[in-house]
C-alpha cells in the first residue's frame, strides 16, 4: 500500500524566544515492512540530520535568532507491506536491551500484579499467546480517552486511572511484557484511519523467540498491518517522541499539530 503523509507541528510563544532547539524523529525507518518513496522535512530553522542510538533517523532543528514561532513541516510517501505484524530479529539491536526499567515503564507492584495472570498463559500456551492476552487485558483495564493523561504520564498512573491514549497503552504493554521477561519496545509512527486525520500513533513490539519482533497495538487491539508507518523505536516515549525541544525565553507556549495520512493510488 502507498501512503501519503503530511505532518505539521507549530510552536507559538507569547513573547520572543532567544533561541530554541527541537529534536525530531519524523522520518520513517527503512525495514521489511516499509520503504520511503519520497520524504522531506522542512523548517525556517537550521536542520541537521543524524542517527540516534536506536538507528532512528533524527534531525536537530535550531533557531538562534529571536522568534515567536517554530514550524516543522513533513511531507512524503511511503510504500508499506503487510508482514503480519512480524519483523526479523536481526535489526542490529540486541533484544535484551529492551528489558530495562525506564521512566515511563517502571515495573511497579501494581503492574506486576496486573501482569501476573499472563504468566500463567505464558507457562501454558507460550509467550505469543501471553502477549495477545496482555494486549486484550490492557484494552479492558485502560479505556481509550483523549485528554485524560499527558505526555508525562507513566504506565503505572495510566493503569491506576483506567483511562489513557495510545502512548499509555504502549507503555503499559511494555511494562507488562518486561515483567514477564519478554523484551519489548516502544514504536512511534502513523496509522491510516478512516478519516485520514489523526495525531501521531504509538504501539509496541516484543521479541518472540523463533519469530522475531511482533507488533501489538492495544489501542486498536491488533497487530500492525500495512496501514501503519514506523517512525522510531526506543525504550519508551522519551526516546521516540516525534518532536520535543527546549528554548530560552518566549513565555507561555502553545503547540498545534496536524497530521494527515491518506492512501495513494498513483
mmCIF file of C-alpha atoms in Angstrom:
data_model
loop_
_atom_site.group_PDB
_atom_site.id
_atom_site.type_symbol
_atom_site.label_atom_id
_atom_site.label_comp_id
_atom_site.label_asym_id
_atom_site.label_seq_id
_atom_site.Cartn_x
_atom_site.Cartn_y
_atom_site.Cartn_z
ATOM 1 C CA UNK A 1 0.000 0.000 0.000
ATOM 2 C CA UNK A 2 1.195 3.531 -0.771
ATOM 3 C CA UNK A 3 0.520 6.191 1.856
ATOM 4 C CA UNK A 4 0.997 9.949 1.570
ATOM 5 C CA UNK A 5 1.667 11.742 4.830
ATOM 6 C CA UNK A 6 1.682 15.381 5.852
ATOM 7 C CA UNK A 7 2.651 16.299 9.408
ATOM 8 C CA UNK A 8 2.883 19.906 10.575
ATOM 9 C CA UNK A 9 3.973 20.943 14.070
ATOM 10 C CA UNK A 10 3.717 24.606 15.019
ATOM 11 C CA UNK A 11 5.019 26.059 18.285
ATOM 12 C CA UNK A 12 3.844 29.555 19.222
ATOM 13 C CA UNK A 13 5.250 31.688 22.035
ATOM 14 C CA UNK A 14 3.587 34.537 23.926
ATOM 15 C CA UNK A 15 6.812 36.529 23.703
ATOM 16 C CA UNK A 16 10.025 36.246 21.726
ATOM 17 C CA UNK A 17 12.287 33.271 22.399
ATOM 18 C CA UNK A 18 16.013 33.953 22.322
ATOM 19 C CA UNK A 19 16.748 30.557 20.825
ATOM 20 C CA UNK A 20 15.145 27.127 20.555
ATOM 21 C CA UNK A 21 16.237 23.589 19.771
ATOM 22 C CA UNK A 22 13.824 20.904 18.568
ATOM 23 C CA UNK A 23 14.708 17.216 18.325
ATOM 24 C CA UNK A 24 12.784 15.496 15.540
ATOM 25 C CA UNK A 25 12.164 11.839 14.777
ATOM 26 C CA UNK A 26 9.770 12.252 11.888
ATOM 27 C CA UNK A 27 11.443 10.205 9.136
ATOM 28 C CA UNK A 28 10.278 6.592 8.614
ATOM 29 C CA UNK A 29 12.651 3.726 9.182
ATOM 30 C CA UNK A 30 13.640 1.553 6.217
ATOM 31 C CA UNK A 31 12.754 -2.059 7.017
ATOM 32 C CA UNK A 32 10.953 -5.092 5.540
ATOM 33 C CA UNK A 33 7.509 -3.589 6.234
ATOM 34 C CA UNK A 34 8.064 -0.223 4.546
ATOM 35 C CA UNK A 35 10.203 1.800 2.154
ATOM 36 C CA UNK A 36 10.377 5.534 1.563
ATOM 37 C CA UNK A 37 9.340 6.717 -1.896
ATOM 38 C CA UNK A 38 9.809 10.412 -1.100
ATOM 39 C CA UNK A 39 10.298 12.351 2.130
ATOM 40 C CA UNK A 40 11.055 15.938 3.078
ATOM 41 C CA UNK A 41 11.480 17.652 6.435
ATOM 42 C CA UNK A 42 11.473 21.452 6.257
ATOM 43 C CA UNK A 43 11.641 24.387 8.651
ATOM 44 C CA UNK A 44 12.763 28.002 8.646
ATOM 45 C CA UNK A 45 15.213 26.925 11.344
ATOM 46 C CA UNK A 46 18.528 25.194 10.637
ATOM 47 C CA UNK A 47 18.133 21.409 10.265
ATOM 48 C CA UNK A 48 20.889 18.849 10.890
ATOM 49 C CA UNK A 49 20.287 15.151 10.201
ATOM 50 C CA UNK A 50 21.780 12.333 12.305
ATOM 51 C CA UNK A 51 21.070 8.778 13.532
ATOM 52 C CA UNK A 52 20.405 8.060 17.204
ATOM 53 C CA UNK A 53 21.402 5.039 19.278
ATOM 54 C CA UNK A 54 18.433 3.011 18.043
ATOM 55 C CA UNK A 55 19.290 3.768 14.398
ATOM 56 C CA UNK A 56 16.318 6.105 14.078
ATOM 57 C CA UNK A 57 16.666 8.951 11.587
ATOM 58 C CA UNK A 58 16.647 12.179 13.589
ATOM 59 C CA UNK A 59 17.020 15.902 12.989
ATOM 60 C CA UNK A 60 18.067 18.762 15.217
ATOM 61 C CA UNK A 61 16.204 21.986 14.435
ATOM 62 C CA UNK A 62 17.997 25.094 15.745
ATOM 63 C CA UNK A 63 16.713 28.679 15.714
ATOM 64 C CA UNK A 64 19.311 31.090 17.126
ATOM 65 C CA UNK A 65 17.704 34.455 16.319
ATOM 66 C CA UNK A 66 14.765 35.861 18.280
ATOM 67 C CA UNK A 67 11.452 34.367 17.185
ATOM 68 C CA UNK A 68 7.828 33.874 18.238
ATOM 69 C CA UNK A 69 7.108 30.586 16.489
ATOM 70 C CA UNK A 70 8.732 27.437 15.134
ATOM 71 C CA UNK A 71 7.108 25.385 12.382
ATOM 72 C CA UNK A 72 8.227 21.975 11.145
ATOM 73 C CA UNK A 73 6.552 20.536 8.043
ATOM 74 C CA UNK A 74 6.947 16.926 6.958
ATOM 75 C CA UNK A 75 5.678 15.605 3.627
ATOM 76 C CA UNK A 76 6.263 12.309 1.927
ATOM 77 C CA UNK A 77 5.114 8.997 0.524
ATOM 78 C CA UNK A 78 5.805 5.543 1.913
ATOM 79 C CA UNK A 79 5.095 2.107 0.487
ATOM 80 C CA UNK A 80 4.067 -0.355 3.187
ATOM 81 C CA UNK A 81 3.821 -4.146 3.226
ATOM 82 C CA UNK A 82 1.709 -6.393 5.433
ATOM 83 C CA UNK A 83 4.173 -8.692 7.226
ATOM 84 C CA UNK A 84 1.517 -9.971 9.665
ATOM 85 C CA UNK A 85 2.989 -7.673 12.291
ATOM 86 C CA UNK A 86 6.315 -9.524 12.352
ATOM 87 C CA UNK A 87 9.783 -8.083 11.731
ATOM 88 C CA UNK A 88 13.077 -10.022 11.574
ATOM 89 C CA UNK A 89 15.115 -10.396 14.741
ATOM 90 C CA UNK A 90 18.376 -9.254 13.137
ATOM 91 C CA UNK A 91 17.841 -5.489 13.131
ATOM 92 C CA UNK A 92 21.165 -4.771 14.831
ATOM 93 C CA UNK A 93 19.675 -4.145 18.283
ATOM 94 C CA UNK A 94 20.103 -6.885 20.931
ATOM 95 C CA UNK A 95 16.661 -7.761 22.326
ATOM 96 C CA UNK A 96 17.959 -7.870 25.901
ATOM 97 C CA UNK A 97 18.478 -4.103 25.959
ATOM 98 C CA UNK A 98 14.686 -3.801 25.904
ATOM 99 C CA UNK A 99 14.224 -5.491 29.282
ATOM 100 C CA UNK A 100 15.267 -2.458 31.322
ATOM 101 C CA UNK A 101 13.037 -0.396 33.589
ATOM 102 C CA UNK A 102 12.502 3.128 32.265
ATOM 103 C CA UNK A 103 10.869 6.331 33.455
ATOM 104 C CA UNK A 104 7.584 5.538 31.692
ATOM 105 C CA UNK A 105 7.594 1.743 32.095
ATOM 106 C CA UNK A 106 8.569 1.115 35.717
ATOM 107 C CA UNK A 107 7.662 -2.402 36.819
ATOM 108 C CA UNK A 108 5.780 -1.415 39.966
ATOM 109 C CA UNK A 109 3.945 -3.777 42.311
ATOM 110 C CA UNK A 110 0.659 -2.771 40.673
ATOM 111 C CA UNK A 111 1.969 -3.630 37.216
ATOM 112 C CA UNK A 112 3.430 -6.925 38.438
ATOM 113 C CA UNK A 113 0.043 -7.790 39.904
ATOM 114 C CA UNK A 114 -1.684 -6.799 36.658
ATOM 115 C CA UNK A 115 0.712 -8.952 34.607
ATOM 116 C CA UNK A 116 0.629 -11.995 36.906
ATOM 117 C CA UNK A 117 -2.293 -13.798 35.180
ATOM 118 C CA UNK A 118 -0.436 -13.628 31.874
ATOM 119 C CA UNK A 119 2.470 -15.534 33.404
ATOM 120 C CA UNK A 120 0.119 -18.500 33.660
ATOM 121 C CA UNK A 121 -0.851 -18.072 29.996
ATOM 122 C CA UNK A 122 2.833 -17.918 29.101
ATOM 123 C CA UNK A 123 3.537 -21.129 31.001
ATOM 124 C CA UNK A 124 0.573 -22.979 29.492
ATOM 125 C CA UNK A 125 0.319 -21.649 25.922
ATOM 126 C CA UNK A 126 3.586 -19.845 25.198
ATOM 127 C CA UNK A 127 4.845 -16.281 25.006
ATOM 128 C CA UNK A 128 2.957 -15.257 21.861
ATOM 129 C CA UNK A 129 -0.381 -16.262 23.380
ATOM 130 C CA UNK A 130 0.520 -14.435 26.593
ATOM 131 C CA UNK A 131 1.270 -11.225 24.700
ATOM 132 C CA UNK A 132 -2.058 -11.375 22.863
ATOM 133 C CA UNK A 133 -3.792 -11.922 26.201
ATOM 134 C CA UNK A 134 -1.876 -8.993 27.705
ATOM 135 C CA UNK A 135 -2.986 -6.751 24.838
ATOM 136 C CA UNK A 136 -6.619 -7.758 25.383
ATOM 137 C CA UNK A 137 -6.291 -7.184 29.121
ATOM 138 C CA UNK A 138 -4.976 -3.663 28.603
ATOM 139 C CA UNK A 139 -7.932 -2.883 26.376
ATOM 140 C CA UNK A 140 -10.243 -3.835 29.244
ATOM 141 C CA UNK A 141 -8.236 -2.190 32.033
ATOM 142 C CA UNK A 142 -7.445 1.167 30.392
ATOM 143 C CA UNK A 143 -10.228 2.749 28.349
ATOM 144 C CA UNK A 144 -9.120 4.942 25.456
ATOM 145 C CA UNK A 145 -9.891 8.557 26.368
ATOM 146 C CA UNK A 146 -8.065 11.508 24.848
ATOM 147 C CA UNK A 147 -7.142 14.403 27.116
ATOM 148 C CA UNK A 148 -7.196 12.463 30.393
ATOM 149 C CA UNK A 149 -3.445 11.790 30.514
ATOM 150 C CA UNK A 150 -0.500 13.764 29.126
ATOM 151 C CA UNK A 151 2.984 13.130 27.741
ATOM 152 C CA UNK A 152 4.375 12.865 31.292
ATOM 153 C CA UNK A 153 2.031 10.044 32.364
ATOM 154 C CA UNK A 154 3.722 6.706 33.047
ATOM 155 C CA UNK A 155 2.295 3.201 32.773
ATOM 156 C CA UNK A 156 1.581 2.887 36.492
ATOM 157 C CA UNK A 157 -0.526 6.053 36.638
ATOM 158 C CA UNK A 158 -2.426 5.139 33.469
ATOM 159 C CA UNK A 159 -3.246 1.733 34.949
ATOM 160 C CA UNK A 160 -4.445 3.334 38.189
ATOM 161 C CA UNK A 161 -6.570 5.866 36.288
ATOM 162 C CA UNK A 162 -8.070 3.264 33.981
ATOM 163 C CA UNK A 163 -8.001 5.772 31.119
ATOM 164 C CA UNK A 164 -5.417 6.856 28.582
ATOM 165 C CA UNK A 165 -4.322 7.057 24.968
ATOM 166 C CA UNK A 166 -2.072 5.063 22.658
ATOM 167 C CA UNK A 167 1.091 6.215 24.438
ATOM 168 C CA UNK A 168 -0.257 4.932 27.760
ATOM 169 C CA UNK A 169 -1.415 1.641 26.245
ATOM 170 C CA UNK A 170 2.011 1.084 24.692
ATOM 171 C CA UNK A 171 3.839 1.878 27.939
ATOM 172 C CA UNK A 172 1.623 -0.468 29.943
ATOM 173 C CA UNK A 173 2.099 -3.255 27.400
ATOM 174 C CA UNK A 174 5.873 -2.771 27.512
ATOM 175 C CA UNK A 175 5.965 -2.756 31.321
ATOM 176 C CA UNK A 176 3.780 -5.859 31.481
ATOM 177 C CA UNK A 177 5.861 -7.715 28.903
ATOM 178 C CA UNK A 178 9.119 -6.850 30.647
ATOM 179 C CA UNK A 179 7.640 -8.073 33.923
ATOM 180 C CA UNK A 180 7.295 -11.445 32.185
ATOM 181 C CA UNK A 181 10.925 -11.167 30.975
ATOM 182 C CA UNK A 182 9.848 -10.535 27.387
ATOM 183 C CA UNK A 183 11.875 -7.795 25.634
ATOM 184 C CA UNK A 184 9.531 -5.028 24.498
ATOM 185 C CA UNK A 185 9.980 -1.628 22.872
ATOM 186 C CA UNK A 186 8.017 1.499 22.019
ATOM 187 C CA UNK A 187 7.144 2.424 18.432
ATOM 188 C CA UNK A 188 6.064 5.873 17.277
ATOM 189 C CA UNK A 189 4.520 6.336 13.873
ATOM 190 C CA UNK A 190 1.417 6.925 11.806
ATOM 191 C CA UNK A 191 -1.756 4.960 11.197
ATOM 192 C CA UNK A 192 -4.131 5.242 8.267
ATOM 193 C CA UNK A 193 -7.517 5.887 9.871
ATOM 194 C CA UNK A 194 -10.969 6.145 8.350
ATOM 195 C CA UNK A 195 -10.987 9.946 8.404
ATOM 196 C CA UNK A 196 -7.403 10.445 7.248
ATOM 197 C CA UNK A 197 -6.827 12.992 10.033
ATOM 198 C CA UNK A 198 -5.324 11.958 13.351
ATOM 199 C CA UNK A 199 -2.491 12.599 15.746
ATOM 200 C CA UNK A 200 0.695 10.558 15.636
ATOM 201 C CA UNK A 201 0.184 6.980 16.784
ATOM 202 C CA UNK A 202 2.120 4.674 19.104
ATOM 203 C CA UNK A 203 2.223 0.938 19.726
ATOM 204 C CA UNK A 204 4.650 -1.703 20.979
ATOM 205 C CA UNK A 205 6.772 -4.573 19.717
ATOM 206 C CA UNK A 206 8.008 -7.546 21.708
ATOM 207 C CA UNK A 207 10.613 -10.155 20.891
ATOM 208 C CA UNK A 208 9.366 -13.722 20.463
ATOM 209 C CA UNK A 209 11.948 -16.477 20.039
ATOM 210 C CA UNK A 210 11.579 -18.144 16.669
ATOM 211 C CA UNK A 211 9.513 -15.293 15.215
ATOM 212 C CA UNK A 212 11.337 -12.006 15.749
ATOM 213 C CA UNK A 213 9.767 -8.686 16.717
ATOM 214 C CA UNK A 214 5.975 -8.887 16.857
ATOM 215 C CA UNK A 215 3.834 -5.737 16.956
ATOM 216 C CA UNK A 216 0.926 -5.144 19.331
ATOM 217 C CA UNK A 217 -1.403 -2.137 19.230
ATOM 218 C CA UNK A 218 -3.525 -2.257 22.406
ATOM 219 C CA UNK A 219 -5.467 0.863 21.394
ATOM 220 C CA UNK A 220 -6.847 -0.923 18.326
ATOM 221 C CA UNK A 221 -6.493 -4.495 19.612
ATOM 222 C CA UNK A 222 -4.479 -5.709 16.653
ATOM 223 C CA UNK A 223 -1.001 -6.208 15.286
ATOM 224 C CA UNK A 224 0.412 -3.701 12.821
ATOM 225 C CA UNK A 225 -0.655 -4.030 9.182
ATOM 226 C CA UNK A 226 0.259 -2.155 6.019
ATOM 227 C CA UNK A 227 -1.822 0.748 7.378
ATOM 228 C CA UNK A 228 0.991 1.504 9.855
ATOM 229 C CA UNK A 229 4.169 3.533 9.270
ATOM 230 C CA UNK A 230 7.038 3.146 11.757
ATOM 231 C CA UNK A 231 8.994 6.299 12.584
ATOM 232 C CA UNK A 232 11.115 5.444 15.611
ATOM 233 C CA UNK A 233 11.732 2.666 18.119
ATOM 234 C CA UNK A 234 13.060 3.114 21.648
ATOM 235 C CA UNK A 235 12.684 2.030 25.259
ATOM 236 C CA UNK A 236 9.731 4.395 25.703
ATOM 237 C CA UNK A 237 8.178 7.673 24.531
ATOM 238 C CA UNK A 238 11.068 9.710 25.899
ATOM 239 C CA UNK A 239 13.462 8.441 23.223
ATOM 240 C CA UNK A 240 10.926 8.064 20.403
ATOM 241 C CA UNK A 241 8.901 11.267 20.615
ATOM 242 C CA UNK A 242 8.383 12.694 17.101
ATOM 243 C CA UNK A 243 9.037 16.258 18.293
ATOM 244 C CA UNK A 244 10.418 17.621 21.543
ATOM 245 C CA UNK A 245 12.564 20.610 22.381
ATOM 246 C CA UNK A 246 13.974 23.254 24.686
ATOM 247 C CA UNK A 247 14.131 27.036 24.436
ATOM 248 C CA UNK A 248 15.172 30.174 26.259
ATOM 249 C CA UNK A 249 12.527 32.862 26.773
ATOM 250 C CA UNK A 250 9.233 33.238 24.971
ATOM 251 C CA UNK A 251 6.869 32.830 27.912
ATOM 252 C CA UNK A 252 3.779 30.667 27.588
ATOM 253 C CA UNK A 253 3.938 28.126 24.767
ATOM 254 C CA UNK A 254 1.213 26.684 22.565
ATOM 255 C CA UNK A 255 1.588 23.748 20.182
ATOM 256 C CA UNK A 256 -0.634 22.793 17.270
ATOM 257 C CA UNK A 257 -0.162 19.516 15.427
ATOM 258 C CA UNK A 258 -1.818 18.499 12.173
ATOM 259 C CA UNK A 259 -1.320 15.024 10.746
ATOM 260 C CA UNK A 260 -2.935 13.660 7.603
ATOM 261 C CA UNK A 261 -2.421 10.127 6.307
ATOM 262 C CA UNK A 262 -4.061 9.118 3.041
ATOM 263 C CA UNK A 263 -3.847 6.178 0.697
ATOM 264 C CA UNK A 264 -2.274 6.934 -2.663
ATOM 265 C CA UNK A 265 -3.432 5.173 -5.821
ATOM 266 C CA UNK A 266 -0.878 6.754 -8.143
#
